[in-house]
Amino acid sequence: MRESRSTLGRVVMVMPTYNEADNLEWLVGRLRAAEPEVDVLVVDDGSPDGTGDIADALASRDPRIHVLHRSEKAGLGAAYRHGFAWALAQGYDVIGEMDADGSHQPEELHLLLDAIADADLVIGSRWVRGGSVINWPLRREALSRGGNAYVRLLLGMPVRDATAGFRLFRSATLEKIDLAQVTSTGYVFQTDMVARTLHAGLTVREVPIQFVERVRGQSKMSGAVAAESMRSVTAWGLRERRRQLAGLRPARLTRAFSRRA
């Protein structure tokens, strides 16, 4: 039975930052205006540009804004794991993630909140029907589409945008997949979390969003980062195929997946 949005409980969006001083106040303000009942957790990896100080100032004025300070830049996955663990300890019922550069529009968060009512993980997807990207060169779009196609092929999961970073997890989902056992630190963390959710037999939905390329600050994505992610996916895929051939575990990913377009 579909759960009412009003019964979702406490929601927090986790937002890792590194040198986002130009974007943070603007983006958090939009998020608080769009979804006043949603809390915000900024996880700053010791930004030298003062991002952490801006986050502290925002938190001092708004009790729904929280900040975790980390001593060094240790990767996107590491920041999310830290933020998720904090949110679980604080008793949040729904724990989300979004970029701090403005590429994920807070005004579209309601789409994910509606979908989590009958899902365990919701992904704001660029590559389902109705999704789009703004101001991306063709090469960047081809890289993302191709990378996601490779993930589907190697890991056997029918998710169109497994690398997306605009998401909502139920806290029970993070507990069931045992967050403490996740070791991914970089951008491949996103794919890892989808695979673990599906392997646990949980429901994943994708909803279309409009992804907007950042207009301020420096992107953290690079060719080296993408290549490292693909190496990890290749290793996981080969291991999964060996397990299937050995009859150790049946493929369960497709049965747990549902897409909403």
Short mmCIF file of C-alpha atoms in Angstrom, two decimals:
data_model
loop_
_atom_site.label_atom_id
_atom_site.label_comp_id
_atom_site.label_asym_id
_atom_site.label_seq_id
_atom_site.Cartn_x
_atom_site.Cartn_y
_atom_site.Cartn_z
CA MET A 1 0.00 0.00 0.00
CA ARG A 2 1.32 3.42 -0.95
CA GLU A 3 2.53 5.39 2.06
CA SER A 4 1.41 8.98 2.49
CA ARG A 5 4.12 11.63 2.18
CA SER A 6 3.07 12.94 5.60
CA THR A 7 4.06 9.66 7.27
CA LEU A 8 7.62 9.50 5.95
CA GLY A 9 9.00 10.88 9.21
CA ARG A 10 12.13 12.98 9.58
CA VAL A 11 14.08 13.69 6.39
CA VAL A 12 17.63 15.01 6.01
CA MET A 13 19.63 15.80 2.87
CA VAL A 14 23.36 15.10 3.17
CA MET A 15 25.51 17.50 1.14
CA PRO A 16 29.27 16.85 0.92
CA THR A 17 31.36 19.94 0.21
CA TYR A 18 34.87 20.78 -0.86
CA ASN A 19 35.56 24.35 -1.99
CA GLU A 20 31.92 25.28 -2.59
CA ALA A 21 32.00 28.73 -0.98
CA ASP A 22 30.44 30.26 -4.10
CA ASN A 23 27.48 27.89 -4.06
CA LEU A 24 26.66 26.70 -0.56
CA GLU A 25 24.58 29.54 0.89
CA TRP A 26 22.68 30.01 -2.37
CA LEU A 27 21.88 26.29 -2.67
CA VAL A 28 20.97 25.67 0.98
CA GLY A 29 18.68 28.69 0.87
CA ARG A 30 16.88 27.23 -2.14
CA LEU A 31 16.55 23.85 -0.43
CA ARG A 32 15.16 25.31 2.78
CA ALA A 33 12.67 27.40 0.79
CA ALA A 34 11.56 24.49 -1.40
CA GLU A 35 11.21 21.94 1.43
CA PRO A 36 10.97 23.70 4.82
CA GLU A 37 10.41 20.41 6.70
CA VAL A 38 13.60 18.82 5.36
CA ASP A 39 16.83 19.14 7.36
CA VAL A 40 20.26 19.70 5.83
CA LEU A 41 23.59 18.16 6.80
CA VAL A 42 26.72 19.70 5.29
CA VAL A 43 29.77 17.41 5.41
CA ASP A 44 32.81 19.54 4.68
CA ASP A 45 36.16 17.94 3.90
CA GLY A 46 38.35 20.73 5.27
CA SER A 47 37.72 23.15 2.40
CA PRO A 48 40.50 25.77 2.27
CA ASP A 49 38.15 28.34 0.68
CA GLY A 50 36.04 28.83 3.82
CA THR A 51 33.11 26.61 2.88
CA GLY A 52 33.07 25.13 6.38
CA ASP A 53 32.83 28.57 7.97
CA ILE A 54 29.88 29.45 5.72
CA ALA A 55 28.18 26.19 6.73
CA ASP A 56 28.70 26.99 10.41
CA ALA A 57 27.19 30.45 9.93
CA LEU A 58 24.15 28.96 8.22
CA ALA A 59 23.72 26.42 11.03
CA SER A 60 23.94 29.13 13.68
CA ARG A 61 20.90 30.82 12.15
CA ASP A 62 18.80 27.75 11.36
CA PRO A 63 18.32 24.76 13.71
CA ARG A 64 17.49 22.51 10.74
CA ILE A 65 21.00 22.94 9.28
CA HIS A 66 23.82 20.81 10.68
CA VAL A 67 27.52 20.57 9.90
CA LEU A 68 30.17 17.87 10.14
CA HIS A 69 33.80 18.90 9.69
CA ARG A 70 36.30 16.40 8.33
CA SER A 71 40.02 17.06 8.45
CA GLU A 72 40.85 16.25 4.82
CA LYS A 73 39.47 15.52 1.37
CA ALA A 74 38.97 11.75 1.48
CA GLY A 75 36.51 11.13 -1.33
CA LEU A 76 32.80 11.49 -2.01
CA GLY A 77 31.91 8.05 -0.69
CA ALA A 78 33.77 8.59 2.55
CA ALA A 79 31.93 11.86 3.14
CA TYR A 80 28.56 10.26 2.45
CA ARG A 81 29.29 7.30 4.73
CA HIS A 82 30.17 9.71 7.54
CA GLY A 83 27.02 11.77 6.94
CA PHE A 84 24.75 8.73 6.66
CA ALA A 85 26.12 7.25 9.89
CA TRP A 86 25.45 10.55 11.69
CA ALA A 87 21.91 10.72 10.28
CA LEU A 88 21.15 7.14 11.35
CA ALA A 89 22.42 7.88 14.86
CA GLN A 90 20.15 10.96 14.97
CA GLY A 91 17.10 8.87 14.14
CA TYR A 92 16.20 10.22 10.69
CA ASP A 93 13.73 8.10 8.75
CA VAL A 94 14.72 9.18 5.22
CA ILE A 95 18.29 10.14 4.33
CA GLY A 96 19.07 11.85 1.04
CA GLU A 97 22.06 13.02 -0.89
CA MET A 98 22.66 15.83 -3.35
CA ASP A 99 25.54 17.77 -4.85
CA ALA A 100 26.51 21.16 -3.44
CA ASP A 101 27.20 22.77 -6.82
CA GLY A 102 23.62 23.46 -7.91
CA SER A 103 23.40 20.66 -10.46
CA HIS A 104 20.61 19.03 -8.45
CA GLN A 105 17.69 21.41 -8.18
CA PRO A 106 16.08 21.56 -4.72
CA GLU A 107 12.81 22.50 -6.37
CA GLU A 108 12.65 18.95 -7.79
CA LEU A 109 13.18 17.20 -4.46
CA HIS A 110 9.41 16.77 -4.11
CA LEU A 111 9.55 14.25 -6.98
CA LEU A 112 11.87 12.01 -4.97
CA LEU A 113 9.92 12.51 -1.75
CA ASP A 114 6.72 11.39 -3.44
CA ALA A 115 8.41 8.32 -4.93
CA ILE A 116 10.06 7.14 -1.68
CA ALA A 117 6.56 6.54 -0.31
CA ASP A 118 6.64 3.08 -1.90
CA ALA A 119 10.34 2.46 -2.49
CA ASP A 120 13.51 1.77 -0.51
CA LEU A 121 15.81 3.90 -2.68
CA VAL A 122 14.81 6.63 -5.13
CA ILE A 123 17.20 8.00 -7.76
CA GLY A 124 16.74 11.32 -9.52
CA SER A 125 17.67 10.16 -13.01
CA ARG A 126 18.98 12.01 -16.02
CA TRP A 127 18.54 9.09 -18.38
CA VAL A 128 14.94 7.90 -17.93
CA ARG A 129 12.15 9.31 -20.08
CA GLY A 130 11.56 12.91 -19.06
CA GLY A 131 15.06 13.36 -17.59
CA SER A 132 17.56 15.78 -19.13
CA VAL A 133 20.86 17.57 -18.74
CA ILE A 134 21.49 21.28 -19.28
CA ASN A 135 24.74 22.78 -20.60
CA TRP A 136 26.64 19.53 -21.01
CA PRO A 137 28.89 19.05 -24.04
CA LEU A 138 28.13 15.97 -26.15
CA ARG A 139 31.34 14.31 -24.97
CA ARG A 140 30.29 14.55 -21.32
CA GLU A 141 26.83 13.21 -22.07
CA ALA A 142 28.26 10.32 -24.08
CA LEU A 143 30.65 9.49 -21.24
CA SER A 144 27.82 9.36 -18.69
CA ARG A 145 25.43 7.40 -20.90
CA GLY A 146 28.19 5.01 -21.90
CA GLY A 147 29.34 4.52 -18.33
CA ASN A 148 25.83 3.70 -17.20
CA ALA A 149 25.35 1.28 -20.08
CA TYR A 150 28.58 -0.43 -19.03
CA VAL A 151 27.29 -0.70 -15.46
CA ARG A 152 24.04 -2.30 -16.69
CA LEU A 153 25.97 -4.78 -18.82
CA LEU A 154 28.60 -5.76 -16.25
CA LEU A 155 26.47 -5.77 -13.11
CA GLY A 156 23.19 -6.85 -14.68
CA MET A 157 21.10 -4.16 -13.04
CA PRO A 158 18.46 -2.37 -15.12
CA VAL A 159 19.04 1.09 -13.64
CA ARG A 160 19.42 3.83 -16.21
CA ASP A 161 21.40 6.22 -14.00
CA ALA A 162 23.34 4.23 -11.41
CA THR A 163 25.95 7.01 -11.13
CA ALA A 164 23.44 9.73 -10.21
CA GLY A 165 23.94 11.59 -6.95
CA PHE A 166 20.44 12.95 -6.24
CA ARG A 167 18.85 10.24 -4.06
CA LEU A 168 16.74 9.29 -1.10
CA PHE A 169 17.29 6.20 1.06
CA ARG A 170 15.04 4.93 3.78
CA SER A 171 17.07 4.53 6.95
CA ALA A 172 15.99 0.87 7.00
CA THR A 173 17.65 0.45 3.61
CA LEU A 174 21.01 1.68 4.89
CA GLU A 175 20.68 -0.59 7.91
CA LYS A 176 19.79 -3.64 5.84
CA ILE A 177 22.72 -3.28 3.45
CA ASP A 178 25.01 -2.70 6.46
CA LEU A 179 26.52 0.71 5.75
CA ALA A 180 29.55 -0.16 7.91
CA GLN A 181 30.57 -2.77 5.31
CA VAL A 182 30.67 -0.26 2.43
CA THR A 183 34.26 0.70 1.64
CA SER A 184 33.91 2.68 -1.60
CA THR A 185 35.39 6.14 -1.22
CA GLY A 186 35.14 7.83 -4.62
CA TYR A 187 32.35 8.42 -7.12
CA VAL A 188 31.90 4.66 -7.61
CA PHE A 189 30.18 4.78 -4.20
CA GLN A 190 26.97 5.69 -6.04
CA THR A 191 26.98 2.54 -8.15
CA ASP A 192 28.03 0.44 -5.18
CA MET A 193 25.04 1.59 -3.12
CA VAL A 194 22.55 0.80 -5.90
CA ALA A 195 24.01 -2.67 -6.37
CA ARG A 196 23.90 -3.41 -2.65
CA THR A 197 20.31 -2.22 -2.38
CA LEU A 198 19.21 -4.44 -5.24
CA HIS A 199 21.16 -7.44 -3.98
CA ALA A 200 19.30 -7.04 -0.68
CA GLY A 201 16.03 -7.54 -2.56
CA LEU A 202 14.86 -3.96 -1.97
CA THR A 203 12.94 -1.70 -4.33
CA VAL A 204 14.73 0.98 -6.37
CA ARG A 205 12.84 3.60 -8.37
CA GLU A 206 14.06 6.23 -10.79
CA VAL A 207 12.27 9.53 -11.35
CA PRO A 208 13.21 12.00 -14.09
CA ILE A 209 15.04 15.17 -13.14
CA GLN A 210 16.68 18.06 -14.97
CA PHE A 211 20.40 18.08 -14.21
CA VAL A 212 22.05 21.50 -14.60
CA GLU A 213 25.80 21.83 -15.06
CA ARG A 214 27.43 24.02 -12.43
CA VAL A 215 27.94 27.66 -13.32
CA ARG A 216 30.25 28.55 -10.40
CA GLY A 217 33.27 26.79 -9.01
CA GLN A 218 35.35 23.88 -10.27
CA SER A 219 33.99 20.43 -11.09
CA LYS A 220 35.49 17.55 -9.08
CA MET A 221 34.91 15.04 -11.90
CA SER A 222 37.83 14.15 -14.17
CA GLY A 223 38.85 11.48 -16.64
CA ALA A 224 40.96 9.81 -13.97
CA VAL A 225 38.01 9.67 -11.56
CA ALA A 226 35.76 8.15 -14.24
CA ALA A 227 38.43 5.59 -15.19
CA GLU A 228 38.86 4.53 -11.57
CA SER A 229 35.10 4.02 -11.24
CA MET A 230 35.01 1.86 -14.37
CA ARG A 231 37.88 -0.28 -13.08
CA SER A 232 35.93 -0.96 -9.91
CA VAL A 233 32.76 -1.79 -11.84
CA THR A 234 34.71 -4.16 -14.08
CA ALA A 235 36.13 -6.00 -11.07
CA TRP A 236 32.67 -6.29 -9.46
CA GLY A 237 31.11 -7.48 -12.72
CA LEU A 238 33.68 -10.19 -13.30
CA ARG A 239 33.31 -11.37 -9.70
CA GLU A 240 29.52 -11.47 -10.07
CA ARG A 241 29.74 -13.50 -13.27
CA ARG A 242 32.05 -16.01 -11.58
CA ARG A 243 29.58 -16.38 -8.72
CA GLN A 244 26.68 -16.93 -11.08
CA LEU A 245 28.60 -19.52 -13.10
CA ALA A 246 29.54 -21.31 -9.90
CA GLY A 247 25.88 -21.36 -8.86
CA LEU A 248 26.63 -19.66 -5.57
CA ARG A 249 23.96 -16.99 -5.85
CA PRO A 250 21.17 -16.37 -8.36
CA ALA A 251 20.91 -12.98 -10.00
CA ARG A 252 18.34 -10.96 -8.03
CA LEU A 253 18.83 -7.46 -9.34
CA THR A 254 16.09 -7.28 -11.97
CA ARG A 255 13.34 -8.55 -9.72
CA ALA A 256 13.99 -5.82 -7.13
CA PHE A 257 13.97 -2.95 -9.61
CA SER A 258 11.12 -0.68 -10.60
CA ARG A 259 11.34 2.48 -12.68
CA ARG A 260 8.87 5.33 -12.62
CA ALA A 261 9.03 7.72 -15.58
#
